PDB file of C-alpha atoms and ligand atoms in Angstrom:
ATOM      1  CA  MET A 137     -10.023 -21.110   2.386  1.00 46.00           C
ATOM      2  CA  ALA A 138      -8.341 -21.061  -1.006  1.00 46.00           C
ATOM      3  CA  GLY A 139     -11.497 -19.690  -2.671  1.00 56.00           C
ATOM      4  CA  ARG A 140     -11.223 -16.408  -0.760  1.00 88.00           C
ATOM      5  CA  ALA A 141      -7.751 -15.629  -2.071  1.00 95.00           C
ATOM      6  CA  ILE A 142      -7.694 -12.473  -4.209  1.00 97.00           C
ATOM      7  CA  LEU A 143      -3.914 -12.703  -4.721  1.00 98.00           C
ATOM      8  CA  LYS A 144      -1.801 -15.790  -5.141  1.00 98.00           C
ATOM      9  CA  PHE A 145       1.947 -15.861  -5.703  1.00 98.00           C
ATOM     10  CA  ASP A 146       3.429 -19.151  -6.918  1.00 98.00           C
ATOM     11  CA  SER A 147       7.243 -19.412  -6.739  1.00 98.00           C
ATOM     12  CA  VAL A 148       7.643 -15.782  -7.811  1.00 98.00           C
ATOM     13  CA  SER A 149      11.257 -14.783  -8.252  1.00 98.00           C
ATOM     14  CA  LYS A 150      12.930 -11.700  -9.668  1.00 98.00           C
ATOM     15  CA  SER A 151      16.610 -11.237 -10.419  1.00 97.00           C
ATOM     16  CA  TYR A 152      18.464  -8.108 -11.479  1.00 95.00           C
ATOM     17  CA  GLY A 153      21.704  -9.540 -12.841  1.00 93.00           C
ATOM     18  CA  ASP A 154      23.333 -11.211  -9.846  1.00 92.00           C
ATOM     19  CA  ILE A 155      20.893  -9.714  -7.343  1.00 93.00           C
ATOM     20  CA  ALA A 156      17.988 -11.957  -6.326  1.00 94.00           C
ATOM     21  CA  ALA A 157      15.381  -9.344  -5.354  1.00 97.00           C
ATOM     22  CA  LEU A 158      12.749 -12.071  -4.833  1.00 98.00           C
ATOM     23  CA  GLY A 159      13.765 -15.621  -4.032  1.00 96.00           C
ATOM     24  CA  GLY A 160      10.677 -17.658  -4.948  1.00 96.00           C
ATOM     25  CA  ILE A 161       7.685 -16.256  -3.077  1.00 98.00           C
ATOM     26  CA  ASP A 162       4.643 -18.420  -2.290  1.00 98.00           C
ATOM     27  CA  LEU A 163       1.860 -16.372  -0.778  1.00 98.00           C
ATOM     28  CA  SER A 164      -1.892 -16.119  -0.686  1.00 98.00           C
ATOM     29  CA  VAL A 165      -3.770 -12.940   0.295  1.00 98.00           C
ATOM     30  CA  GLU A 166      -7.405 -13.196   1.351  1.00 97.00           C
ATOM     31  CA  ARG A 167     -10.137 -10.928   0.058  1.00 97.00           C
ATOM     32  CA  GLY A 168     -10.945  -8.219   2.600  1.00 97.00           C
ATOM     33  CA  SER A 169      -7.670  -8.507   4.514  1.00 97.00           C
ATOM     34  CA  PHE A 170      -5.312  -5.654   5.413  1.00 98.00           C
ATOM     35  CA  THR A 171      -1.746  -6.899   5.061  1.00 98.00           C
ATOM     36  CA  ALA A 172       1.447  -5.042   5.895  1.00 98.00           C
ATOM     37  CA  LEU A 173       4.700  -5.949   4.187  1.00 98.00           C
ATOM     38  CA  VAL A 174       7.598  -4.959   6.446  1.00 97.00           C
ATOM     39  CA  GLY A 175      11.346  -5.303   6.129  1.00 96.00           C
ATOM     40  CA  ALA A 176      14.649  -3.501   5.838  1.00 93.00           C
ATOM     41  CA  SER A 177      15.456  -1.341   2.847  1.00 93.00           C
ATOM     42  CA  GLY A 178      16.374  -3.567  -0.118  1.00 95.00           C
ATOM     43  CA  SER A 179      14.550  -6.651   1.227  1.00 96.00           C
ATOM     44  CA  GLY A 180      12.268  -6.832  -1.842  1.00 97.00           C
ATOM     45  CA  LYS A 181       9.026  -5.242  -0.599  1.00 97.00           C
ATOM     46  CA  SER A 182       8.497  -2.864  -3.530  1.00 96.00           C
ATOM     47  CA  THR A 183       9.522  -5.506  -6.049  1.00 97.00           C
ATOM     48  CA  LEU A 184       6.935  -7.941  -4.679  1.00 98.00           C
ATOM     49  CA  LEU A 185       4.184  -5.300  -4.685  1.00 97.00           C
ATOM     50  CA  LYS A 186       5.002  -4.249  -8.240  1.00 97.00           C
ATOM     51  CA  THR A 187       4.673  -7.776  -9.640  1.00 98.00           C
ATOM     52  CA  VAL A 188       0.926  -7.497  -8.948  1.00 97.00           C
ATOM     53  CA  ASN A 189       0.193  -4.596 -11.290  1.00 95.00           C
ATOM     54  CA  ARG A 190       3.086  -5.525 -13.570  1.00 96.00           C
ATOM     55  CA  LEU A 191       5.347  -2.593 -12.890  1.00 95.00           C
ATOM     56  CA  VAL A 192       7.813  -5.488 -12.474  1.00 96.00           C
ATOM     57  CA  GLU A 193       7.725  -8.703 -14.545  1.00 96.00           C
ATOM     58  CA  PRO A 194       8.899 -11.722 -12.504  1.00 97.00           C
ATOM     59  CA  THR A 195      11.883 -13.718 -13.751  1.00 97.00           C
ATOM     60  CA  ALA A 196       9.911 -16.877 -12.929  1.00 98.00           C
ATOM     61  CA  GLY A 197       6.657 -17.850 -11.243  1.00 98.00           C
ATOM     62  CA  THR A 198       3.050 -16.709 -11.476  1.00 98.00           C
ATOM     63  CA  VAL A 199       1.011 -13.974  -9.816  1.00 98.00           C
ATOM     64  CA  ARG A 200      -2.752 -14.496  -9.872  1.00 98.00           C
ATOM     65  CA  PHE A 201      -5.253 -11.725  -9.190  1.00 97.00           C
ATOM     66  CA  ALA A 202      -8.862 -12.866  -8.692  1.00 95.00           C
ATOM     67  CA  GLY A 203      -7.889 -16.223 -10.169  1.00 95.00           C
ATOM     68  CA  GLU A 204      -6.271 -14.893 -13.345  1.00 96.00           C
ATOM     69  CA  ASP A 205      -2.573 -14.876 -14.209  1.00 97.00           C
ATOM     70  CA  VAL A 206      -1.790 -11.133 -14.277  1.00 97.00           C
ATOM     71  CA  ALA A 207       0.533 -11.691 -17.267  1.00 96.00           C
ATOM     72  CA  ALA A 208      -2.527 -12.714 -19.308  1.00 96.00           C
ATOM     73  CA  VAL A 209      -4.795  -9.791 -18.333  1.00 94.00           C
ATOM     74  CA  PRO A 210      -4.697  -6.662 -20.554  1.00 93.00           C
ATOM     75  CA  LEU A 211      -2.664  -4.079 -18.645  1.00 91.00           C
ATOM     76  CA  ALA A 212      -5.271  -1.294 -18.663  1.00 87.00           C
ATOM     77  CA  ALA A 213      -7.982  -3.636 -17.372  1.00 88.00           C
ATOM     78  CA  LEU A 214      -5.657  -4.968 -14.672  1.00 92.00           C
ATOM     79  CA  ARG A 215      -4.631  -1.524 -13.421  1.00 89.00           C
ATOM     80  CA  ARG A 216      -8.228  -0.269 -13.369  1.00 88.00           C
ATOM     81  CA  ARG A 217      -9.014  -2.936 -10.783  1.00 92.00           C
ATOM     82  CA  ILE A 218      -5.931  -2.257  -8.667  1.00 95.00           C
ATOM     83  CA  GLY A 219      -5.386   1.085  -6.938  1.00 94.00           C
ATOM     84  CA  TYR A 220      -1.749   2.001  -6.386  1.00 93.00           C
ATOM     85  CA  VAL A 221      -0.382   4.638  -4.020  1.00 92.00           C
ATOM     86  CA  PHE A 222       3.222   5.628  -4.654  1.00 83.00           C
ATOM     87  CA  GLN A 223       5.810   6.356  -2.002  1.00 79.00           C
ATOM     88  CA  LYS A 224       6.795   9.690  -3.542  1.00 73.00           C
ATOM     89  CA  ILE A 225       3.149  10.742  -4.018  1.00 71.00           C
ATOM     90  CA  GLY A 226       3.751  11.313  -7.734  1.00 82.00           C
ATOM     91  CA  LEU A 227       1.055  13.853  -8.574  1.00 91.00           C
ATOM     92  CA  PHE A 228       1.386  15.643 -11.908  1.00 93.00           C
ATOM     93  CA  PRO A 229       2.452  19.179 -10.932  1.00 93.00           C
ATOM     94  CA  HIS A 230       0.806  20.975 -13.860  1.00 95.00           C
ATOM     95  CA  MET A 231      -2.571  19.261 -13.384  1.00 96.00           C
ATOM     96  CA  SER A 232      -5.254  20.317 -10.903  1.00 96.00           C
ATOM     97  CA  VAL A 233      -6.258  18.075  -8.001  1.00 96.00           C
ATOM     98  CA  ALA A 234      -9.405  17.042  -9.914  1.00 96.00           C
ATOM     99  CA  GLU A 235      -7.401  16.195 -13.047  1.00 95.00           C
ATOM    100  CA  ASN A 236      -4.911  14.187 -11.015  1.00 95.00           C
ATOM    101  CA  ILE A 237      -7.664  12.204  -9.290  1.00 95.00           C
ATOM    102  CA  GLY A 238      -9.515  11.593 -12.543  1.00 94.00           C
ATOM    103  CA  ILE A 239      -6.575  10.519 -14.676  1.00 91.00           C
ATOM    104  CA  GLY A 240      -7.216   6.767 -14.494  1.00 87.00           C
ATOM    105  CA  PRO A 241     -10.902   6.906 -15.451  1.00 87.00           C
ATOM    106  CA  ARG A 242     -10.078   9.512 -18.152  1.00 87.00           C
ATOM    107  CA  LEU A 243      -7.436   7.258 -19.720  1.00 84.00           C
ATOM    108  CA  ALA A 244      -9.959   4.414 -19.571  1.00 81.00           C
ATOM    109  CA  GLY A 245     -12.411   6.572 -21.576  1.00 84.00           C
ATOM    110  CA  GLU A 246     -14.794   7.003 -18.624  1.00 84.00           C
ATOM    111  CA  PRO A 247     -14.035  10.489 -17.259  1.00 86.00           C
ATOM    112  CA  ALA A 248     -15.171  11.202 -13.698  1.00 86.00           C
ATOM    113  CA  ASP A 249     -17.684  14.059 -13.399  1.00 88.00           C
ATOM    114  CA  ALA A 250     -17.444  16.839 -10.776  1.00 90.00           C
ATOM    115  CA  GLY A 251     -19.798  14.938  -8.476  1.00 91.00           C
ATOM    116  CA  ARG A 252     -17.574  11.874  -8.497  1.00 92.00           C
ATOM    117  CA  ILE A 253     -14.454  13.993  -7.851  1.00 94.00           C
ATOM    118  CA  ALA A 254     -16.219  15.657  -4.902  1.00 94.00           C
ATOM    119  CA  GLU A 255     -17.192  12.231  -3.577  1.00 91.00           C
ATOM    120  CA  LEU A 256     -13.571  11.008  -3.833  1.00 93.00           C
ATOM    121  CA  LEU A 257     -12.286  14.151  -2.091  1.00 94.00           C
ATOM    122  CA  GLU A 258     -14.831  13.600   0.667  1.00 91.00           C
ATOM    123  CA  LEU A 259     -13.629   9.995   1.092  1.00 89.00           C
ATOM    124  CA  VAL A 260     -10.146  11.226   1.962  1.00 89.00           C
ATOM    125  CA  ASP A 261     -11.457  14.092   4.068  1.00 88.00           C
ATOM    126  CA  LEU A 262     -10.533  16.952   1.734  1.00 92.00           C
ATOM    127  CA  ASP A 263     -12.751  19.951   0.972  1.00 92.00           C
ATOM    128  CA  SER A 264     -14.300  19.807  -2.519  1.00 91.00           C
ATOM    129  CA  ALA A 265     -13.067  23.400  -3.030  1.00 91.00           C
ATOM    130  CA  MET A 266      -9.578  21.888  -3.392  1.00 94.00           C
ATOM    131  CA  ALA A 267     -10.504  20.309  -6.735  1.00 95.00           C
ATOM    132  CA  ASP A 268      -9.189  23.273  -8.738  1.00 95.00           C
ATOM    133  CA  ARG A 269      -5.922  23.717  -6.848  1.00 96.00           C
ATOM    134  CA  LEU A 270      -2.512  22.630  -8.062  1.00 96.00           C
ATOM    135  CA  PRO A 271      -0.565  20.042  -6.013  1.00 94.00           C
ATOM    136  CA  SER A 272       1.993  22.718  -5.050  1.00 94.00           C
ATOM    137  CA  GLU A 273      -0.804  24.583  -3.260  1.00 94.00           C
ATOM    138  CA  LEU A 274      -1.366  21.653  -0.869  1.00 93.00           C
ATOM    139  CA  SER A 275       0.538  20.370   2.171  1.00 90.00           C
ATOM    140  CA  GLY A 276       2.362  17.017   1.959  1.00 88.00           C
ATOM    141  CA  GLY A 277      -0.428  15.282   3.865  1.00 88.00           C
ATOM    142  CA  GLN A 278      -3.093  16.796   1.597  1.00 91.00           C
ATOM    143  CA  GLN A 279      -1.122  15.726  -1.473  1.00 92.00           C
ATOM    144  CA  GLN A 280      -0.946  12.146  -0.251  1.00 90.00           C
ATOM    145  CA  ARG A 281      -4.714  12.227   0.424  1.00 91.00           C
ATOM    146  CA  VAL A 282      -5.087  13.174  -3.245  1.00 94.00           C
ATOM    147  CA  GLY A 283      -2.802  10.221  -4.065  1.00 93.00           C
ATOM    148  CA  VAL A 284      -5.152   7.912  -2.150  1.00 92.00           C
ATOM    149  CA  ALA A 285      -8.235   9.449  -3.842  1.00 94.00           C
ATOM    150  CA  ARG A 286      -6.588   8.883  -7.226  1.00 94.00           C
ATOM    151  CA  ALA A 287      -5.928   5.230  -6.354  1.00 93.00           C
ATOM    152  CA  LEU A 288      -9.601   4.802  -5.421  1.00 93.00           C
ATOM    153  CA  ALA A 289     -11.026   6.647  -8.457  1.00 93.00           C
ATOM    154  CA  GLY A 290     -11.567   3.548 -10.582  1.00 90.00           C
ATOM    155  CA  GLY A 291     -13.388   1.711  -7.789  1.00 91.00           C
ATOM    156  CA  PRO A 292     -10.607  -0.889  -7.274  1.00 94.00           C
ATOM    157  CA  GLU A 293     -10.992  -4.205  -5.467  1.00 94.00           C
ATOM    158  CA  LEU A 294      -7.384  -4.157  -4.364  1.00 97.00           C
ATOM    159  CA  LEU A 295      -5.400  -1.243  -2.933  1.00 97.00           C
ATOM    160  CA  LEU A 296      -1.596  -1.454  -3.029  1.00 97.00           C
ATOM    161  CA  MET A 297       0.404   1.169  -1.141  1.00 96.00           C
ATOM    162  CA  ASP A 298       4.188   1.487  -1.228  1.00 95.00           C
ATOM    163  CA  GLU A 299       5.341   3.326   1.905  1.00 92.00           C
ATOM    164  CA  PRO A 300       2.411   5.706   1.468  1.00 89.00           C
ATOM    165  CA  PHE A 301       3.100   7.787   4.559  1.00 86.00           C
ATOM    166  CA  GLY A 302       6.905   7.737   4.496  1.00 80.00           C
ATOM    167  CA  ALA A 303       7.311  11.391   3.552  1.00 76.00           C
ATOM    168  CA  LEU A 304       4.833  12.746   6.107  1.00 81.00           C
ATOM    169  CA  ASP A 305       5.240  14.160   9.599  1.00 82.00           C
ATOM    170  CA  PRO A 306       4.228  11.776  12.435  1.00 83.00           C
ATOM    171  CA  VAL A 307       0.893  13.458  13.282  1.00 84.00           C
ATOM    172  CA  THR A 308      -0.260  13.607   9.653  1.00 83.00           C
ATOM    173  CA  ARG A 309       0.976  10.083   9.158  1.00 85.00           C
ATOM    174  CA  ASP A 310      -1.025   8.751  12.064  1.00 87.00           C
ATOM    175  CA  ALA A 311      -4.221  10.501  10.964  1.00 87.00           C
ATOM    176  CA  LEU A 312      -3.899   9.337   7.361  1.00 88.00           C
ATOM    177  CA  GLY A 313      -3.163   5.764   8.457  1.00 91.00           C
ATOM    178  CA  ASP A 314      -6.393   5.703  10.478  1.00 91.00           C
ATOM    179  CA  ARG A 315      -8.298   7.185   7.550  1.00 89.00           C
ATOM    180  CA  VAL A 316      -6.994   4.547   5.147  1.00 92.00           C
ATOM    181  CA  ARG A 317      -7.885   1.754   7.564  1.00 94.00           C
ATOM    182  CA  ALA A 318     -11.429   3.192   7.865  1.00 92.00           C
ATOM    183  CA  LEU A 319     -11.712   3.417   4.056  1.00 92.00           C
ATOM    184  CA  HIS A 320     -10.542  -0.175   3.775  1.00 95.00           C
ATOM    185  CA  GLU A 321     -13.516  -1.230   5.937  1.00 94.00           C
ATOM    186  CA  ARG A 322     -16.050   1.117   4.384  1.00 92.00           C
ATOM    187  CA  LEU A 323     -15.222   0.249   0.762  1.00 92.00           C
ATOM    188  CA  GLY A 324     -14.671  -3.463   1.408  1.00 94.00           C
ATOM    189  CA  LEU A 325     -11.163  -3.302  -0.031  1.00 96.00           C
ATOM    190  CA  THR A 326      -8.296  -5.731   0.132  1.00 97.00           C
ATOM    191  CA  THR A 327      -5.217  -3.712   1.093  1.00 98.00           C
ATOM    192  CA  VAL A 328      -1.510  -4.487   0.941  1.00 98.00           C
ATOM    193  CA  MET A 329       0.699  -1.780   2.456  1.00 97.00           C
ATOM    194  CA  VAL A 330       4.482  -1.731   2.291  1.00 97.00           C
ATOM    195  CA  THR A 331       6.138   0.005   5.217  1.00 93.00           C
ATOM    196  CA  HIS A 332       9.512  -0.104   6.916  1.00 88.00           C
ATOM    197  CA  ASP A 333       7.821   1.019  10.140  1.00 91.00           C
ATOM    198  CA  MET A 334       6.855  -1.974  12.289  1.00 94.00           C
ATOM    199  CA  ALA A 335       4.768   0.209  14.639  1.00 92.00           C
ATOM    200  CA  GLU A 336       2.614   1.326  11.702  1.00 93.00           C
ATOM    201  CA  ALA A 337       2.239  -2.291  10.546  1.00 95.00           C
ATOM    202  CA  LEU A 338       1.249  -3.517  14.019  1.00 95.00           C
ATOM    203  CA  LEU A 339      -1.291  -0.724  14.496  1.00 93.00           C
ATOM    204  CA  LEU A 340      -2.989  -0.865  11.076  1.00 95.00           C
ATOM    205  CA  ALA A 341      -2.771  -4.394   9.667  1.00 97.00           C
ATOM    206  CA  ASP A 342      -4.480  -7.736  10.384  1.00 97.00           C
ATOM    207  CA  ARG A 343      -1.513  -9.647   9.046  1.00 98.00           C
ATOM    208  CA  VAL A 344       2.163  -8.726   8.995  1.00 98.00           C
ATOM    209  CA  LEU A 345       4.573 -10.269   6.498  1.00 98.00           C
ATOM    210  CA  VAL A 346       8.248  -9.704   7.194  1.00 98.00           C
ATOM    211  CA  MET A 347      10.674  -9.758   4.277  1.00 97.00           C
ATOM    212  CA  ASP A 348      14.400 -10.338   4.456  1.00 97.00           C
ATOM    213  CA  ALA A 349      16.726 -10.680   1.443  1.00 96.00           C
ATOM    214  CA  GLY A 350      13.908 -11.504  -0.983  1.00 97.00           C
ATOM    215  CA  GLU A 351      12.155 -14.038   1.233  1.00 97.00           C
ATOM    216  CA  ILE A 352       9.109 -13.881   3.489  1.00 98.00           C
ATOM    217  CA  VAL A 353      10.562 -14.865   6.851  1.00 98.00           C
ATOM    218  CA  ALA A 354       7.498 -14.241   9.036  1.00 98.00           C
ATOM    219  CA  ASP A 355       3.746 -14.288   8.496  1.00 98.00           C
ATOM    220  CA  GLU A 356       1.984 -13.373  11.727  1.00 98.00           C
ATOM    221  CA  THR A 357      -0.829 -11.382  13.283  1.00 98.00           C
ATOM    222  CA  PRO A 358       0.171  -8.240  15.194  1.00 97.00           C
ATOM    223  CA  ARG A 359      -0.859  -9.993  18.396  1.00 97.00           C
ATOM    224  CA  SER A 360       1.438 -12.953  17.820  1.00 97.00           C
ATOM    225  CA  LEU A 361       4.355 -10.677  16.884  1.00 97.00           C
ATOM    226  CA  LEU A 362       3.837  -8.753  20.112  1.00 95.00           C
ATOM    227  CA  ALA A 363       3.759 -12.078  21.971  1.00 96.00           C
ATOM    228  CA  GLY A 364       7.234 -12.882  20.605  1.00 96.00           C
ATOM    229  CA  GLY A 365       6.382 -14.896  17.447  1.00 97.00           C
ATOM    230  CA  GLY A 366       7.787 -14.725  13.927  1.00 97.00           C
ATOM    231  CA  GLY A 367      11.474 -15.418  14.524  1.00 97.00           C
ATOM    232  CA  ALA A 368      14.606 -13.339  14.875  1.00 96.00           C
ATOM    233  CA  VAL A 369      14.251 -10.843  12.003  1.00 96.00           C
ATOM    234  CA  ALA A 370      10.632 -10.078  12.915  1.00 97.00           C
ATOM    235  CA  GLN A 371      11.472  -9.701  16.596  1.00 97.00           C
ATOM    236  CA  GLY A 372      14.366  -7.386  15.707  1.00 96.00           C
ATOM    237  CA  LEU A 373      11.844  -5.085  14.016  1.00 96.00           C
ATOM    238  CA  VAL A 374       9.300  -5.351  16.847  1.00 96.00           C
ATOM    239  CA  ALA A 375      12.012  -4.438  19.362  1.00 94.00           C
ATOM    240  CA  VAL A 376      12.224  -0.881  17.977  1.00 91.00           C
ATOM    241  CA  PRO A 377       8.699   0.386  18.842  1.00 91.00           C
ATOM    242  CA  ARG A 378       8.644  -1.755  21.991  1.00 91.00           C
ATOM    243  CA  HIS A 379      11.836  -0.148  23.267  1.00 91.00           C
ATOM    244  CA  GLN A 380      10.459   3.326  22.484  1.00 90.00           C
ATOM    245  CA  ALA A 381       7.209   2.560  24.308  1.00 89.00           C
ATOM    246  CA  GLU A 382       9.127   1.286  27.342  1.00 91.00           C
ATOM    247  CA  ARG A 383      11.298   4.385  27.482  1.00 92.00           C
ATOM    248  CA  LEU A 384       8.253   6.666  27.211  1.00 91.00           C
ATOM    249  CA  ALA A 385       6.557   4.725  30.010  1.00 91.00           C
ATOM    250  CA  GLU A 386       9.693   5.176  32.156  1.00 92.00           C
ATOM    251  CA  LEU A 387       9.700   8.928  31.552  1.00 91.00           C
ATOM    252  CA  GLU A 388       6.099   9.125  32.763  1.00 87.00           C
ATOM    253  CA  ARG A 389       6.886   7.536  36.106  1.00 83.00           C
TER     254      ARG A 389
HETATM  255  P1  ADP B 107      12.594  -2.545  -0.752  1.00 88.67           P
HETATM  256  O1  ADP B 107      11.350  -2.010  -1.383  1.00 88.67           O
HETATM  257  O2  ADP B 107      12.323  -3.584   0.298  1.00 88.67           O
HETATM  258  O3  ADP B 107      13.486  -1.474  -0.226  1.00 88.67           O
HETATM  259  P2  ADP B 107      13.280  -3.327  -3.464  1.00 88.67           P
HETATM  260  O4  ADP B 107      12.199  -4.277  -3.835  1.00 88.67           O
HETATM  261  O5  ADP B 107      13.185  -1.955  -3.992  1.00 88.67           O
HETATM  262  O6  ADP B 107      13.443  -3.322  -1.868  1.00 88.67           O
HETATM  263  O7  ADP B 107      14.693  -3.911  -3.926  1.00 88.67           O
HETATM  264  C1  ADP B 107      15.105  -5.251  -3.695  1.00 88.67           C
HETATM  265  C2  ADP B 107      16.490  -5.441  -4.283  1.00 88.67           C
HETATM  266  O8  ADP B 107      16.420  -5.354  -5.707  1.00 88.67           O
HETATM  267  C3  ADP B 107      17.520  -4.421  -3.834  1.00 88.67           C
HETATM  268  O9  ADP B 107      18.751  -5.073  -3.736  1.00 88.67           O
HETATM  269  C4  ADP B 107      17.511  -3.420  -4.963  1.00 88.67           C
HETATM  270  O10 ADP B 107      18.742  -2.760  -5.049  1.00 88.67           O
HETATM  271  C5  ADP B 107      17.271  -4.315  -6.174  1.00 88.67           C
HETATM  272  N1  ADP B 107      16.556  -3.608  -7.264  1.00 88.67           N
HETATM  273  C6  ADP B 107      15.298  -3.124  -7.212  1.00 88.67           C
HETATM  274  N2  ADP B 107      14.945  -2.564  -8.373  1.00 88.67           N
HETATM  275  C7  ADP B 107      16.019  -2.686  -9.191  1.00 88.67           C
HETATM  276  C8  ADP B 107      16.294  -2.314 -10.547  1.00 88.67           C
HETATM  277  N3  ADP B 107      15.372  -1.701 -11.292  1.00 88.67           N
HETATM  278  N4  ADP B 107      17.514  -2.622 -11.053  1.00 88.67           N
HETATM  279  C9  ADP B 107      18.432  -3.264 -10.307  1.00 88.67           C
HETATM  280  N5  ADP B 107      18.249  -3.649  -9.039  1.00 88.67           N
HETATM  281  C10 ADP B 107      17.057  -3.378  -8.479  1.00 88.67           C
HETATM  282 MG1   MG B 108      10.696  -0.032  -1.561  1.00 88.67          MG
END
C-alpha cells in the first residue's frame, strides 16, 4: 500500500568523487515498520540513512518523508520529526544528562520541563536521579540510553539509528536492543536501524535490507533469510550467526 509509506527513495544516488556510495536506490518504508539495514563496512548504510535527515545531500534522486521532498522541508522542522541516534553516542560532555536530552526541544524554542525529562529517562529505563549527572559519570550503556532518550525528546514519527549498539558489550547491547524494540511498539514509531550485525537485524527487525557496494541487494523478512532467501551476499551474512549457533549447540551435546 503506497499510502502507508512514510519514506520513499526515488533513484537516490550519492558520489564522492569517483566513489559511488549510493548507486540509485529505490525504496519504500512503511509507517510502523522496524527495518534493519545490514551490510559490510563501506556498503553505503550510513550514507543512505543520512539522506533522510539531510546530513548527506544526494547527488541525484529524491527522498520523501511523509510525502514531502526532504530537500523542500525547513531543516529544523524536518529534524524535529526525525529522531537520530549516532553510532558514537555523541553526548555533549560538559552538559548534564537533562541538558543533553533536552537540546532539540530547547533549540526549537520549546524547552522540556523536568517532568518531561523524567518521563524520557523512564522510557529508556534510567533513574530520574541521573538527570543532573554528566555523561562521564555514566556507563557506555547508560550513555547510549541517554542518546535514545534525546532522539525521542521531540516526539518523532521516525527513529533512525546508525549502529546504535556497536560500542556496547554484548549483554548491554542485547538488553538495549529489546528496550528499543519495545519502545518502537509502545510509541508507534517507524524505525530504521543500521547494523553490521546480522544476528541483531534478524532478532529485532520485521524487514532486513542488505546493502552491497551502494545497492540494496536483498529485501527480506528475517524468516525468509533464515529459510535461505535473499541471495549470496545476504546468505553470506546469515551464515555467521548460524555457524555460531551450530557450534554452541554442538558444545552442549
Ligand atoms: P557504511 O555506513 O555502510 O560503512 P558509508 O555510507 O559510510 O558506509 O560509506 C559508503 C562509501 O562512501 C564508502 O566507500 C566511504 O568511504 C564513502 N564515503 C562516505 N562518506 C564519505 C565522505 N564524507 N567523503 C568521501 N567518501 C565518503
Ligand atoms: Mg556507517
